[in-house]
Amino acid sequence: MSDYSVGTKCLHSGYVPTNGEPRQVPIIQSTTFKYDSSDYMGALFDLEATGYFYTRLQNPTNDNVAAKICDLEGGYAAMLTSSGQAANFFAVFNMCETGGHVLASSSIYGGTYNLFGTTLKKMGIDCTFVDQNLSYEELCKFIQPNTKCVFAESVTNPTVNVLDIEKFAKLAHDNGIPLIIDNTFATPINCQPIKWGADIVTHSTTKYMDGHGVHVGGAIIDSGNFDWMASADKFPGLTTPDESYHGITYAEKFGKAAFITKATVQLMRDLGSIQSPQNAFYLQMGLESLHVRMERHCANAQKVAEYLISDERVAWVNYPGLESDPYHAMAVKYMPKGTCGVMCFGIKGTREQANKFMDSLKLVSIATHVADAKSCILHPASHTHRQLSDEQLREAGVAPDLMRLSIGLEDADDLINDIKQALDQI
């Protein structure tokens, strides 16, 4: 549906019912699928035929929803995973093996930081974390002969820094490797990283895409633009025969669909991090209103940020929509319609006073979640990032007083009044 606007795609992409078929994406709640021919089933397992044989690998409901997200991002192929964490793991592990190296922004979400810095390390894959604001020349110094990809977030969690996507795309492509961008906060409504040079995009669909806090899921979208064979020595998993499928070479057999095909038939087969069809259906419902909700999230957040920066009890505010924000110009370039509804700030006073402030909020909830219809807040150093050392927190740009505030769809004045009365308590 390339000729339609992103809002129309939210409603109509991915699934086009024919005469007499359900108007909504049907939930195919089945583990298995029947075929009349043993030979055809064998062809499916040999990847010589198309179809479904087990939901641990693929499911029609999931594929319909993945196709919608793929169209929204301007990609070539996509798949759903059981969580955003699984999406990031699959995206990296699909091209990285023992002895490989990942270059990642140090400002990424704490859970992803731990995944790359601890869990992948146990698997023999090293990761170097870098300040994403370094110059192109400085960043090039961190590329190693075994570097397989570059990873960053379009809008960082929780520091809401905006990435210079073109700089990172040049860094990756000049070194013959792909750029992976986690686009969870911006969503394809506000930013489409593929247009700026990203090769692979990931999402925690649990956040804005669902938008209502009812499902956990992730997505991987491949642009189809990266030439795996041009850097064949770096990516043997994609460019040499896979003996578990009778020696097929993904990049040769599947072309632009090679990356998603391998992630599906190999990683999903062996690791099984599939999103349930029921959760995919919830995601589909959220996607239909994503374009409307993101506009409201951004408008509300702008008003709240402007209030916070005007209150003398607030020490600082990070929100790219503010003209005073150091990432405002970058946001205007990459996300002219707005970034997201998330901001971070600190109040003047002690840690105890910050906790008192959060405990005094009545409309805004203290919650681990972020980016859904209801406003919520947390203190990353005490909550989501508590597994990181003080040094790692500083490296990720997470200050001890940083509070992450996710602005929902409530009336902006009600949110401002709630924040004001909580500040009054300290």
Phi, psi and omega in degrees: 000044188296340182276353183262160178287165183296328179293320177293322178297325178304327182269324193244345183287157171091326183217120180237100182292145174262185186307120176082000180272161180302140179287326176270153176303121180287146176273110178268083185272070181220137178283331191227167185222140186266140173228149183277342186238129175296324180297321180293320177299320178296321178296325177298315181290338176270001182062029178261350180225160179258148180151187184240138176229344177196133186290346175297336178261307184212155177212141183301320179300312180300318183292325177296317181288321177299322180296325177294313180297321178300316180294320179298323182274351183074032182265183180256321181209154183209163176212155175261151176231174185287342180196168175294326177297319178295323179298315180293321178296311180299317183300320180280313185292337180294340180237353186244133177236177177308131183097354180276173183217139178242137173253120186228150173296140179284351185268008182288165179309141185303322179294321178290321176304315180291322177301312183285318187278338183243302186291313179296328178298323177294338179266006177087017179246119182270155178223134173251127179260132184232154173291118184290351179270359176297156178291164177304316182297320179291321180295324181301332181294340183268353176288132179247163178302332182260012178291128185255336181195165174243137185230137177200171177251140179296318170232121189285150178244116015254004192277356178047045171272143181263129183280142170277089188297319182297321178297316181289328176294318178297317179303313182292309188290328177294342180248013173069030180227159182274158174255126176253128179239125170276114187252027187302309187288318183285326186062161179293353175291320184257341180205136175238091187303332180299324179295339182256008174114355177293146180263323182225137180239137176239161178215144157270101181290351176300334188273236188301326183299314171288302172083356185229007176066035183243354181216154174246131181189171178215171179211148173236130178238127178256132180291335186078006186268338185281132180268097183294323182291334178293336176237046190303324183292336180279337189230066183298332179296334180257340189243001175235162185299140174260108185291342178285351173231047174058032171083020178287149175250115189302313184296328180280318186281324188247356175055235182295341179268007187300314186295310181290324178298312179298316180299327182282305190277345180250299183291314180293325176300316187271331185252335169068031181272057183278147171276137181291148177303325179296316178294323177298325177294317176300318178299317178302318178297319179294321182298330183295336180246010186303316183295325179286317183293319182297324177298318180288318177305312183292320180295316178297315182297322179300316180295317181293318179298319179295324176294311184301317184290343179268349183271123185294345179278352179263127185282321184196158178220132172249113173204118187298345177286343178281133181297335180279350183289137181296343180256011183298313181297321178294322178294319178299322180290308188267336186222065186295340179271359182124161181264293182190187179259013184256140175217169172225153182201168175226148177254157178287130180135193185269172175300322180297321178291325176296317178295322178297319177301310181296319180294338183272350178292138182252322182267323179274127183269146167278116186207151176291333187286169180205153171067053169223189191294335183253138183290142180211164184215151171206168178249099188307318182299333179263343187240266190294332184251016187292345178282349181271146176287168178300322179295317179293323177299315179296321179296325179276359179078021181262104181285153180302330182265005184292127172243132178266121182246119179256114184272129183264212186256011178294173173293131185300323180295323177296320178294317179297318179296323178294317179296319181297314181293329177290321176296326179298334184286343183253000000 
